mmCIF file of C-alpha atoms in Angstrom:
data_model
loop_
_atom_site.group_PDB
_atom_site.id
_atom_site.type_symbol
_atom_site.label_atom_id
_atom_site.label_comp_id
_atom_site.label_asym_id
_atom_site.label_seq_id
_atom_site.Cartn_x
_atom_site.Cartn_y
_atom_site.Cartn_z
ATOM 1 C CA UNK A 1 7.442 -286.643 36.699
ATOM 2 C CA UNK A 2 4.525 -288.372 34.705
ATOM 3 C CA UNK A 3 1.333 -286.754 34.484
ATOM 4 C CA UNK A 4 -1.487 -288.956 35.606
ATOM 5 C CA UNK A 5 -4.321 -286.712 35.402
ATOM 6 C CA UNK A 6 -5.661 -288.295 32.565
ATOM 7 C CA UNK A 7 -5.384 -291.857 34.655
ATOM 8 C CA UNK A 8 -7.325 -290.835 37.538
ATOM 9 C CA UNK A 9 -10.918 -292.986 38.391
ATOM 10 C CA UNK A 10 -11.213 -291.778 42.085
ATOM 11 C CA UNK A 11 -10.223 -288.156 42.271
ATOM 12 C CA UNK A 12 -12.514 -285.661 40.939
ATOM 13 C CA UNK A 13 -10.956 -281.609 41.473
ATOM 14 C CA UNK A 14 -12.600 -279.837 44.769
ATOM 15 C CA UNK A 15 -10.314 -278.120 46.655
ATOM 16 C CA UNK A 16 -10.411 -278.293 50.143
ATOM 17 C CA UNK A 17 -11.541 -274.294 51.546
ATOM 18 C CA UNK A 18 -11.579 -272.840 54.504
ATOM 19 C CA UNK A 19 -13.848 -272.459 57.750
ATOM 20 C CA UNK A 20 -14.846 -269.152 58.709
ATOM 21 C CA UNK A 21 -15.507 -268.071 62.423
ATOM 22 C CA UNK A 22 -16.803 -264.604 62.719
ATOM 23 C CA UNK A 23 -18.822 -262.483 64.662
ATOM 24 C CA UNK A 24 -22.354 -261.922 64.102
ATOM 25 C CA UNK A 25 -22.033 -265.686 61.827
ATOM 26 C CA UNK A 26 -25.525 -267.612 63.261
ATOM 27 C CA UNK A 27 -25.013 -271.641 63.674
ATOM 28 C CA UNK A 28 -26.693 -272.423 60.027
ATOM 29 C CA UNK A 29 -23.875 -270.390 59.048
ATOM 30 C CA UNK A 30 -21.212 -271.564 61.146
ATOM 31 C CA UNK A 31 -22.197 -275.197 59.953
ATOM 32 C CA UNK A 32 -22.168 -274.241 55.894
ATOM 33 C CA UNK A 33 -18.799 -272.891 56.669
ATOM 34 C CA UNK A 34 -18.057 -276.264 58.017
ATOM 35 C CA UNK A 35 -18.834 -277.943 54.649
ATOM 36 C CA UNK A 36 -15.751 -276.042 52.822
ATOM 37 C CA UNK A 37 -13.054 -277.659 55.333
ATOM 38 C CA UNK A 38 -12.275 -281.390 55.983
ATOM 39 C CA UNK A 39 -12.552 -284.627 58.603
ATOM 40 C CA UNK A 40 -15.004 -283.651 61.089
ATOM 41 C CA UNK A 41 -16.022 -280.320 60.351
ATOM 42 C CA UNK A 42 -17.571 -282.081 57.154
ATOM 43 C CA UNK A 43 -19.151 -284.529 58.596
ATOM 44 C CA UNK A 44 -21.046 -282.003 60.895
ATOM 45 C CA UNK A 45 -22.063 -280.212 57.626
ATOM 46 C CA UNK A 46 -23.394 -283.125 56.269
ATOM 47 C CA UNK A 47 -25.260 -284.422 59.325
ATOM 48 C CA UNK A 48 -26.900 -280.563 59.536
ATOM 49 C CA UNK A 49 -27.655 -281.148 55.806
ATOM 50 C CA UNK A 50 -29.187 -285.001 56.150
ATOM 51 C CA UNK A 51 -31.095 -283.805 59.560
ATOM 52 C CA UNK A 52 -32.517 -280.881 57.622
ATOM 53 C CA UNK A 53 -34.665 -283.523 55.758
ATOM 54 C CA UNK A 54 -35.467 -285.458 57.898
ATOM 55 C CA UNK A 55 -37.747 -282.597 59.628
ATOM 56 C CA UNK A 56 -39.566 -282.613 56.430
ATOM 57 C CA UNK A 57 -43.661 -283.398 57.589
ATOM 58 C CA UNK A 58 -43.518 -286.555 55.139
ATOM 59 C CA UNK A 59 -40.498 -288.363 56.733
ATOM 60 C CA UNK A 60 -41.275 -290.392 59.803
ATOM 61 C CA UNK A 61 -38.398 -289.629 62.727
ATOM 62 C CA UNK A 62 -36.900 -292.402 65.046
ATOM 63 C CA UNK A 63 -35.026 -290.404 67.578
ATOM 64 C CA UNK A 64 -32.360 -292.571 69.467
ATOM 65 C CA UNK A 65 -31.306 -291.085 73.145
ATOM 66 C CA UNK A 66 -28.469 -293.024 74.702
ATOM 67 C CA UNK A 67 -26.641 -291.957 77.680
ATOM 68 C CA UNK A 68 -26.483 -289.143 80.432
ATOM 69 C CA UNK A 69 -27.930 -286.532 77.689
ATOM 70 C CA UNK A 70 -30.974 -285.572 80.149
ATOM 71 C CA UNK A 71 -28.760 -285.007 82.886
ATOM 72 C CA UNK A 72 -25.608 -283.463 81.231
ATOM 73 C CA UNK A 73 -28.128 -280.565 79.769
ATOM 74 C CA UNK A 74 -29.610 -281.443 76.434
ATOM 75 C CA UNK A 75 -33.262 -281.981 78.013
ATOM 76 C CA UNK A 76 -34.849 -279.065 76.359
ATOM 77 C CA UNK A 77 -33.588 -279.798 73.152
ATOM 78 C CA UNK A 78 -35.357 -283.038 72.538
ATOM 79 C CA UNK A 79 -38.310 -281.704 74.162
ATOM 80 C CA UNK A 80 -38.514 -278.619 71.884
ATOM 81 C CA UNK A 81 -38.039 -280.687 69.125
ATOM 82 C CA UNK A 82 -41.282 -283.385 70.360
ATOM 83 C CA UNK A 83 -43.462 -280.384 70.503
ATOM 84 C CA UNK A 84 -42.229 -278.687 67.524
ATOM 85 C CA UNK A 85 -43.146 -282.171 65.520
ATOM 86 C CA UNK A 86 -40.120 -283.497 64.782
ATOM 87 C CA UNK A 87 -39.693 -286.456 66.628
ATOM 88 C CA UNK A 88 -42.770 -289.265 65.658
ATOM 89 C CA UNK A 89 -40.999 -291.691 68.078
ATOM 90 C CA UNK A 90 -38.771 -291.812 70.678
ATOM 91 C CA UNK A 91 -36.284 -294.719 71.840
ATOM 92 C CA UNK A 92 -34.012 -294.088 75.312
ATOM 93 C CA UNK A 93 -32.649 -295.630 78.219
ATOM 94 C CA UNK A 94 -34.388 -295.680 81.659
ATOM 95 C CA UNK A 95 -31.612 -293.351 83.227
ATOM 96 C CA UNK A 96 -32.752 -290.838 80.968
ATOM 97 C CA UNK A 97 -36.581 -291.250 81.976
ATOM 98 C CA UNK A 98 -35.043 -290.692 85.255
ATOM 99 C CA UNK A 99 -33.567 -288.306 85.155
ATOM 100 C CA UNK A 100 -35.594 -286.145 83.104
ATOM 101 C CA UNK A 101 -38.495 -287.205 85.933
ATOM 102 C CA UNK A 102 -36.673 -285.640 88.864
ATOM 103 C CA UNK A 103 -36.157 -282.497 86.714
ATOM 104 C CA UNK A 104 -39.940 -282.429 85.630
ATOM 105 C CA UNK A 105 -41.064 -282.754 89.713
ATOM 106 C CA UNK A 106 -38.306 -280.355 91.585
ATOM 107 C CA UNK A 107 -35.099 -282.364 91.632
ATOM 108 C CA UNK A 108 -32.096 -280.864 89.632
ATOM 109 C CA UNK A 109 -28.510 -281.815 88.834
ATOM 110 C CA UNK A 110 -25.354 -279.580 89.948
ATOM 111 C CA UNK A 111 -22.012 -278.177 88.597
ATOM 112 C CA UNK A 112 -19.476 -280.690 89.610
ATOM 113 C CA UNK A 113 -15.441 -281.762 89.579
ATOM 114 C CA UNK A 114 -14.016 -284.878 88.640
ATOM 115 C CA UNK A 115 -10.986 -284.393 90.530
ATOM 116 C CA UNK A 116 -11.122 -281.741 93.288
ATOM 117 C CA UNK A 117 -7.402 -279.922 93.545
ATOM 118 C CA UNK A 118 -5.768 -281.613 96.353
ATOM 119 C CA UNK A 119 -7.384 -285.098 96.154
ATOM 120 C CA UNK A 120 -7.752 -288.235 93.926
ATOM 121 C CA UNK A 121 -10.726 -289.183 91.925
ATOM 122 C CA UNK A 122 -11.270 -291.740 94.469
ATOM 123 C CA UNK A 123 -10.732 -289.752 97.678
ATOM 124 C CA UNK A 124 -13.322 -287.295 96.054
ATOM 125 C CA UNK A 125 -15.982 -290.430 95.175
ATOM 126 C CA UNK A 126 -15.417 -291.903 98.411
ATOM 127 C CA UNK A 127 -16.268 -288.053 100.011
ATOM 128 C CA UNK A 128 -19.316 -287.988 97.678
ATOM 129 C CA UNK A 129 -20.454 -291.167 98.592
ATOM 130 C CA UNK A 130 -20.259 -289.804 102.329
ATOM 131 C CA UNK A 131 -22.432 -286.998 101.687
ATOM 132 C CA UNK A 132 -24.981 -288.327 100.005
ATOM 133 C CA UNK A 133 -24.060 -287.381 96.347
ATOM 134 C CA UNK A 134 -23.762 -289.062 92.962
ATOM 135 C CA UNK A 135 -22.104 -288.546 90.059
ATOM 136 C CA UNK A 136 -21.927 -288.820 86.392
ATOM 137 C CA UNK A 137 -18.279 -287.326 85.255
ATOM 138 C CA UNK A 138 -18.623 -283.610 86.018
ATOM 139 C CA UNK A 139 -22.455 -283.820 87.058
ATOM 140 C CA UNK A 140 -24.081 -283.637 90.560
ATOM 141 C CA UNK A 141 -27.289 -285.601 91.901
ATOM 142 C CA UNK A 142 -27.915 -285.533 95.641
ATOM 143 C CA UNK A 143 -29.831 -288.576 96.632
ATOM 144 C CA UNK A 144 -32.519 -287.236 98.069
ATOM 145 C CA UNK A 145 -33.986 -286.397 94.443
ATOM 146 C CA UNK A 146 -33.987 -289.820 93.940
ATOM 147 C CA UNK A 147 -35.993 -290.645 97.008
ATOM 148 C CA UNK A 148 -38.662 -288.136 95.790
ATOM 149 C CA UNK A 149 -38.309 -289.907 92.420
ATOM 150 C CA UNK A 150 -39.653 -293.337 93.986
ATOM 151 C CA UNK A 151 -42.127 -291.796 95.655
ATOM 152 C CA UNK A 152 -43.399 -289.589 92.360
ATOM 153 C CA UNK A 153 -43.779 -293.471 90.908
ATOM 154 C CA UNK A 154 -45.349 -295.267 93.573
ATOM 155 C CA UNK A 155 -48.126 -292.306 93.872
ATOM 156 C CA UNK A 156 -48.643 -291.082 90.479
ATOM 157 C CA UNK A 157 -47.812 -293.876 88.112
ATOM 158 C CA UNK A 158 -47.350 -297.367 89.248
ATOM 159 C CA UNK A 159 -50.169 -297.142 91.658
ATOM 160 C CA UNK A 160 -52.292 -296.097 88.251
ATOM 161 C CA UNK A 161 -51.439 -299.039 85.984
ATOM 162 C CA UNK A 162 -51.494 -302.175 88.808
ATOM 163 C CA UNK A 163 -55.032 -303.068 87.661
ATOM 164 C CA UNK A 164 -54.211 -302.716 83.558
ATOM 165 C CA UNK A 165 -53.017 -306.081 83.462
ATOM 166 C CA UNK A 166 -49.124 -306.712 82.367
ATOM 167 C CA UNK A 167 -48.770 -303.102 80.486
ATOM 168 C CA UNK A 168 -46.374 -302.408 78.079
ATOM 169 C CA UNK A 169 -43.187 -300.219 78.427
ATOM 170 C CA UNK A 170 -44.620 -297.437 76.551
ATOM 171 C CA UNK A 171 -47.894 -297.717 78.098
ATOM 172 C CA UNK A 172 -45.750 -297.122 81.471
ATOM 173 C CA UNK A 173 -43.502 -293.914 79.786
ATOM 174 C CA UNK A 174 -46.660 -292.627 79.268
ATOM 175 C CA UNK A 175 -48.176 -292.597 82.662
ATOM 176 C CA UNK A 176 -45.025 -291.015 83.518
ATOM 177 C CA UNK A 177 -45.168 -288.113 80.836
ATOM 178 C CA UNK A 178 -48.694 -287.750 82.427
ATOM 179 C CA UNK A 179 -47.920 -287.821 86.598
ATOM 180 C CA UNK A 180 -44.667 -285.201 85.666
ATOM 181 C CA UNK A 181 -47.005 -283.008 83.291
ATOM 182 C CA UNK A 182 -49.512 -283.019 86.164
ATOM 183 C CA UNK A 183 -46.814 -282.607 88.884
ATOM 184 C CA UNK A 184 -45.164 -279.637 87.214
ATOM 185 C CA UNK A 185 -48.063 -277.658 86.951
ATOM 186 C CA UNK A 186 -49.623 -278.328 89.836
ATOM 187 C CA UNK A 187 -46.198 -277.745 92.258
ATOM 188 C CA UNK A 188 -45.360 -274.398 90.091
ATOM 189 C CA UNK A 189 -41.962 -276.417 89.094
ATOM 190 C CA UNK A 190 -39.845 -273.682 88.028
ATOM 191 C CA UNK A 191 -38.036 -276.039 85.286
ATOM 192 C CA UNK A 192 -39.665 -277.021 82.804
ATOM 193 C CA UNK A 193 -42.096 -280.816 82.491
ATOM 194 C CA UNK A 194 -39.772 -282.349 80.075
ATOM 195 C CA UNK A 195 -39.431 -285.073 77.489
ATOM 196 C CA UNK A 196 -41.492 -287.566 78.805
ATOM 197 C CA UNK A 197 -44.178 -284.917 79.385
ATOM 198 C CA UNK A 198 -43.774 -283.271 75.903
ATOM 199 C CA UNK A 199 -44.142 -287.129 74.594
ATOM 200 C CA UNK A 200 -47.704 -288.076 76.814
ATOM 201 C CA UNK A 201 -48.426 -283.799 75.972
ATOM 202 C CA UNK A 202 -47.865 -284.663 71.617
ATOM 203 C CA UNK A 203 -48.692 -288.264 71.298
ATOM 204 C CA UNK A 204 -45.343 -289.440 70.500
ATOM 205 C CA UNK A 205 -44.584 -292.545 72.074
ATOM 206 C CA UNK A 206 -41.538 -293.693 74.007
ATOM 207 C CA UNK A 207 -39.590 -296.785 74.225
ATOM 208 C CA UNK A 208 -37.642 -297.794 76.777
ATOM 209 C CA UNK A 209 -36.631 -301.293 75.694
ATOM 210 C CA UNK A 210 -33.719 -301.961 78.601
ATOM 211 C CA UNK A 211 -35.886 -299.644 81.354
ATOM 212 C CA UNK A 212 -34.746 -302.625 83.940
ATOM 213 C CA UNK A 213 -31.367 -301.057 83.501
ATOM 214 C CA UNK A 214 -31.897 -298.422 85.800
ATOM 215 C CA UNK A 215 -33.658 -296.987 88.610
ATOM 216 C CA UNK A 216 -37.225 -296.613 86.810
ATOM 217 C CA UNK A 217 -36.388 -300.388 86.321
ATOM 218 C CA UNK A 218 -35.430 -300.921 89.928
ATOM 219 C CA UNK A 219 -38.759 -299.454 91.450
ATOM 220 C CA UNK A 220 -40.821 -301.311 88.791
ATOM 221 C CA UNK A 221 -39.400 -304.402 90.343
ATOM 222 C CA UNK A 222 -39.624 -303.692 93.953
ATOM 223 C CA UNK A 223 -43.797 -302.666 93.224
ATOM 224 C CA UNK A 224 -43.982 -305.337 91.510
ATOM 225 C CA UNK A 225 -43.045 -307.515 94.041
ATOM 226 C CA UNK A 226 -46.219 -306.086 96.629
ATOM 227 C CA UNK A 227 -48.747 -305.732 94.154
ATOM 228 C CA UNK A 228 -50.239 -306.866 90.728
ATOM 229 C CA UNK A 229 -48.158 -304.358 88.372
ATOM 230 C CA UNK A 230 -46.186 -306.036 85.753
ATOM 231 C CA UNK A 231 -44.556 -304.886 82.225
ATOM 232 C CA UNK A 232 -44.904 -306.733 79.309
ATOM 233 C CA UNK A 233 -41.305 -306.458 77.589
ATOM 234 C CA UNK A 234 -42.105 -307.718 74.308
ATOM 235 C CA UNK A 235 -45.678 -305.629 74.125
ATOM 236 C CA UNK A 236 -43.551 -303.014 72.282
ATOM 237 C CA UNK A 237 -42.401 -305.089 69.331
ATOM 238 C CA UNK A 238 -45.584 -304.465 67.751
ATOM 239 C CA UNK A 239 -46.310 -300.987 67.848
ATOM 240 C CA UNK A 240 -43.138 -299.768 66.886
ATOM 241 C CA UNK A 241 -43.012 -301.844 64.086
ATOM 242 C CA UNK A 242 -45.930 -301.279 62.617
ATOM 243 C CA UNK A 243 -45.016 -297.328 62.779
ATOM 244 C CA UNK A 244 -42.047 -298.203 60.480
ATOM 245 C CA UNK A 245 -44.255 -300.337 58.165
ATOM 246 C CA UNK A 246 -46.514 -297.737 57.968
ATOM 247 C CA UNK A 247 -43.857 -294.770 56.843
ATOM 248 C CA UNK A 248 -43.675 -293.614 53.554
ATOM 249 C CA UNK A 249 -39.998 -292.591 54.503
ATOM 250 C CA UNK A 250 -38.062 -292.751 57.597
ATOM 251 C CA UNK A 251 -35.024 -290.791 59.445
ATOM 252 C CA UNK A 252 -33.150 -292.363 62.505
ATOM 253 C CA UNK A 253 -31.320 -289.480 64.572
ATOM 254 C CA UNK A 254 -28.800 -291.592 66.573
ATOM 255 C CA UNK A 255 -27.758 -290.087 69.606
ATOM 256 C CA UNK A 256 -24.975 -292.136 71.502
ATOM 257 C CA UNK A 257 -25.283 -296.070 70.886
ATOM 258 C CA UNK A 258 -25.973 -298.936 73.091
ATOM 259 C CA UNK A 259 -29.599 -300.133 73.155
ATOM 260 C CA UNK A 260 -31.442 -297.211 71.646
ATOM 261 C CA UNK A 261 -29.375 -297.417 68.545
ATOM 262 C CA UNK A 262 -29.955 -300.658 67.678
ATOM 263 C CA UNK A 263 -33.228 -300.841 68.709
ATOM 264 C CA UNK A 264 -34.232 -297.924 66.449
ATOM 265 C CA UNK A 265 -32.085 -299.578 63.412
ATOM 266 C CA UNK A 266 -33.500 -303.086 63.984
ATOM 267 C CA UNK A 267 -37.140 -301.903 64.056
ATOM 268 C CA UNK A 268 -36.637 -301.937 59.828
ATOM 269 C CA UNK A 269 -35.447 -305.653 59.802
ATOM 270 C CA UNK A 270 -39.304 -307.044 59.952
ATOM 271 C CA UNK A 271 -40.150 -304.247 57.323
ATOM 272 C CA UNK A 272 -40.063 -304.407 53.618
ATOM 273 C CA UNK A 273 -38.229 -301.024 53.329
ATOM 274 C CA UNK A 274 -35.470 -298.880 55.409
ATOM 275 C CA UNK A 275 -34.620 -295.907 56.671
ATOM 276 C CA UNK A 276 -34.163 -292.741 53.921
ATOM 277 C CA UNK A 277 -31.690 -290.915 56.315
ATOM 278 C CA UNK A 278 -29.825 -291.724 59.564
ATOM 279 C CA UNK A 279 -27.337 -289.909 61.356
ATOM 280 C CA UNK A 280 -25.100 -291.095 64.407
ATOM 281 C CA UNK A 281 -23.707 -289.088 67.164
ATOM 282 C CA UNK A 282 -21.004 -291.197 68.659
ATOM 283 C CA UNK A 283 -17.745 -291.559 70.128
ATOM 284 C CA UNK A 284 -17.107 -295.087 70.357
ATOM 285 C CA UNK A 285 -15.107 -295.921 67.812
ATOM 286 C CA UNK A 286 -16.089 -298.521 64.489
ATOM 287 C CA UNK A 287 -13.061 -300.912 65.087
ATOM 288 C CA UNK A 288 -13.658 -302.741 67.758
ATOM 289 C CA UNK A 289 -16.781 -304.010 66.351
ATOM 290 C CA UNK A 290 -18.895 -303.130 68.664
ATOM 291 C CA UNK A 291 -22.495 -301.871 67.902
ATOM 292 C CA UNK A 292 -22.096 -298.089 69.433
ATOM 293 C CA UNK A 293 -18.976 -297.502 67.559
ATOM 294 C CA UNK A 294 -20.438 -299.122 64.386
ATOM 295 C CA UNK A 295 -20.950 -296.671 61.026
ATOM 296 C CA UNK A 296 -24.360 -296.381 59.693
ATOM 297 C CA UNK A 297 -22.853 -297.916 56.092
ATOM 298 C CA UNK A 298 -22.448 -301.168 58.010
ATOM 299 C CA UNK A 299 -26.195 -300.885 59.247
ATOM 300 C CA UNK A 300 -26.711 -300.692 55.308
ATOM 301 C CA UNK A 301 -25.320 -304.747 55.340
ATOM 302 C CA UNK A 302 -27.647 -305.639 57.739
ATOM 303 C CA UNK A 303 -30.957 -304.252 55.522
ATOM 304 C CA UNK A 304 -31.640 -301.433 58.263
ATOM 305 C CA UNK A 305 -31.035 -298.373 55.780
ATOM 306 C CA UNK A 306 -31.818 -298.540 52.394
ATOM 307 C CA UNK A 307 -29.068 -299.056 49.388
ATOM 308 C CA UNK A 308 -29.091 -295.190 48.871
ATOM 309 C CA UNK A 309 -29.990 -293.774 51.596
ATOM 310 C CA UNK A 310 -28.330 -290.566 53.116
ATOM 311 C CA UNK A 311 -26.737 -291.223 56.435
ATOM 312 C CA UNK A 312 -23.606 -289.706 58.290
ATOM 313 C CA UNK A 313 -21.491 -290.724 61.309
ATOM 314 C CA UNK A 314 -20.080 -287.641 63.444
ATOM 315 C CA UNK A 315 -17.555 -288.987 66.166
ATOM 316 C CA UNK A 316 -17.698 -286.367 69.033
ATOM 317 C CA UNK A 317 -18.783 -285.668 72.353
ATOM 318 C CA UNK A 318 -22.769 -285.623 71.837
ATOM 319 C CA UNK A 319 -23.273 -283.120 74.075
ATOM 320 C CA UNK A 320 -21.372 -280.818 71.878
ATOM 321 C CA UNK A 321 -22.367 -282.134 68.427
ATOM 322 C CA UNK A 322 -26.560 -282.399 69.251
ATOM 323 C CA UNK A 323 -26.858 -278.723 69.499
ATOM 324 C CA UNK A 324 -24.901 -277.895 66.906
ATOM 325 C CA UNK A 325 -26.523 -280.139 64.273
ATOM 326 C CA UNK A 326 -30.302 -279.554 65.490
ATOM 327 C CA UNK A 327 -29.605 -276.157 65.673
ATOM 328 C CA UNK A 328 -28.363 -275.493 62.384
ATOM 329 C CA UNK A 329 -30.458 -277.730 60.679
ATOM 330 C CA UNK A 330 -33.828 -275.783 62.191
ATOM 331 C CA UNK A 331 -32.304 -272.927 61.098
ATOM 332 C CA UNK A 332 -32.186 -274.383 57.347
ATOM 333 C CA UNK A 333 -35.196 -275.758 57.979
ATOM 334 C CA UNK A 334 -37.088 -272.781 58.433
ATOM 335 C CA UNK A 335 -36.152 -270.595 55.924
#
């Protein structure tokens, strides 16, 4: 056998170690352990380590919020982490406005199956549907939270802003940050006001680019169509913008995909730099070419993160992964 050690460009000798899982280990440590093994425990390691940076004071945070995180349970996490100052802006979908809204006035999601013993998923939908009760996999929503919802807007939001003229999005999140703030105090809500709230609470604004997609969106519309309010979609464009011209240095936290990612990644296409850092939570694969799936390195083609910046993909269930990382890295971040 030849020896080709001598011939070698791309190998360089660090030997793979081994993960530790002990008692008594905190997460910071659990996630340093991490950084000895391979595939995705490394990746984790490194998204704890590029995260950790971004909550430096100097680098301006895009936080990206995609899909059912409000009502799957990661609420307080993003909410801690507005009013702890690590978030300067925040880009989501109208479901989660939603349903962090319900939370923040009384409502609350439920335990649930996807496939009750003894019955399909569709027998079990169809029963759902019957009794008055949504779902979102293994998640619970009776309706009547959502009635209360529509009337929370109609009373303490919409009826606010119908003689401001076409307001923007984020002009709109915030009246809603304010009415749930106000609501929770007033009707001694047991859980806790939320993101939008910590956002109107901490100045940190919130876009909502595809809010139509989604009951917030469905309300706005039906108001709309008995009195003067009106959202301006593009009225956005500018202020967010202008917060990424502005940065000295910028992190994107990428939480799921869809519209929130790429309207956090775009928002550095009409500047002269890019982001610093960036880290995706995902679990839509790259290969099909589809934005949610795609790897921050390909963002790097498009001019949205700079030639050497830091950034990591992690492909897992967010609702696992988010914890872990934020944890860990405010742990590092601390000491």
């Amino acid at each position: 056998m030849s020896d080709h050690t001598d011939e070698r460009e791309t190998f360089h000798h660090d030997p793979i170690g081994h993960a530790e899982a002990r008692a008594g280990m905190t997460v910071g440590e659990l996630a340093d352990s991490y950084g000895e093994a391979g595939i995705g425990a490394s990746d984790i390691h490194e998204a704890v380590d590029i995260y950790s940076e971004m909550l430096d004071d100097d680098v301006t945070t895009f936080f990206g919020l995609a899909g059912a995180m409000v009502p799957t349970g990661m609420r307080a996490i993003v909410s801690e982490l507005i009013r702890d100052g690590h978030i300067d802006v925040l880009v989501t979908t109208g479901a989660n406005c939603t349903h962090d809204s319900i939370e923040a006035i009384g409502g609350k999601h439920h335990h649930g199956e996807v496939t009750p013993e003894g019955r399909t998923e569709r027998e079990h939908d169809e029963t759902l549907r019957d009794e008055g009760v949504d779902r979102i996999y293994n998640v619970y929503l009776p309706q009547e939270h959502f009635a209360l919802f529509e009337n929370h807007l109609r009373d303490e939001v919409f009826s606010t802003l119908e003689d401001d003229g076409a307001v923007s999005i984020q002009r709109m999140t915030e009246e809603l940050g304010r009415a749930n703030s106000e609501v929770n105090e007033r009707e001694d809500v047991p859980e806790d006001a939320g993101v939008l709230a910590a956002a109107y609470e901490n100045d940190v604004p919130v876009y909502c680019p595809a809010f139509q997609d989604s009951v917030l969106g469905l309300q706005a519309w039906m108001y709309s169509q008995t009195s003067e309010f009106t959202v301006d979609a593009l009225a956005d464009m500018t202020d967010i913008t202008d917060i990424a011209y502005e940065a000295d240095s910028a992190g994107a936290m990428v939480v799921g995909g869809g519209v929130p990612k790429n309207y956090v990644l775009q928002t550095m296409l009409v500047s002269p730099d890019a982001y610093d850092y960036a880290v995706q939570l995902t679990m839509d694969p790259s290969n099909t070419g589809g934005l949610s799936g795609a790897t921050l390195d390909e963002a790097r083609s498009w001019g949205k993160l700079e030639k050497d910046a830091r950034n990591v993909s992690v492909y897992a269930d967010a609702t696992i992964t988010l914890p872990l990382v934020v944890a860990a890295a405010r742990e590092r971040h601390s000491t």
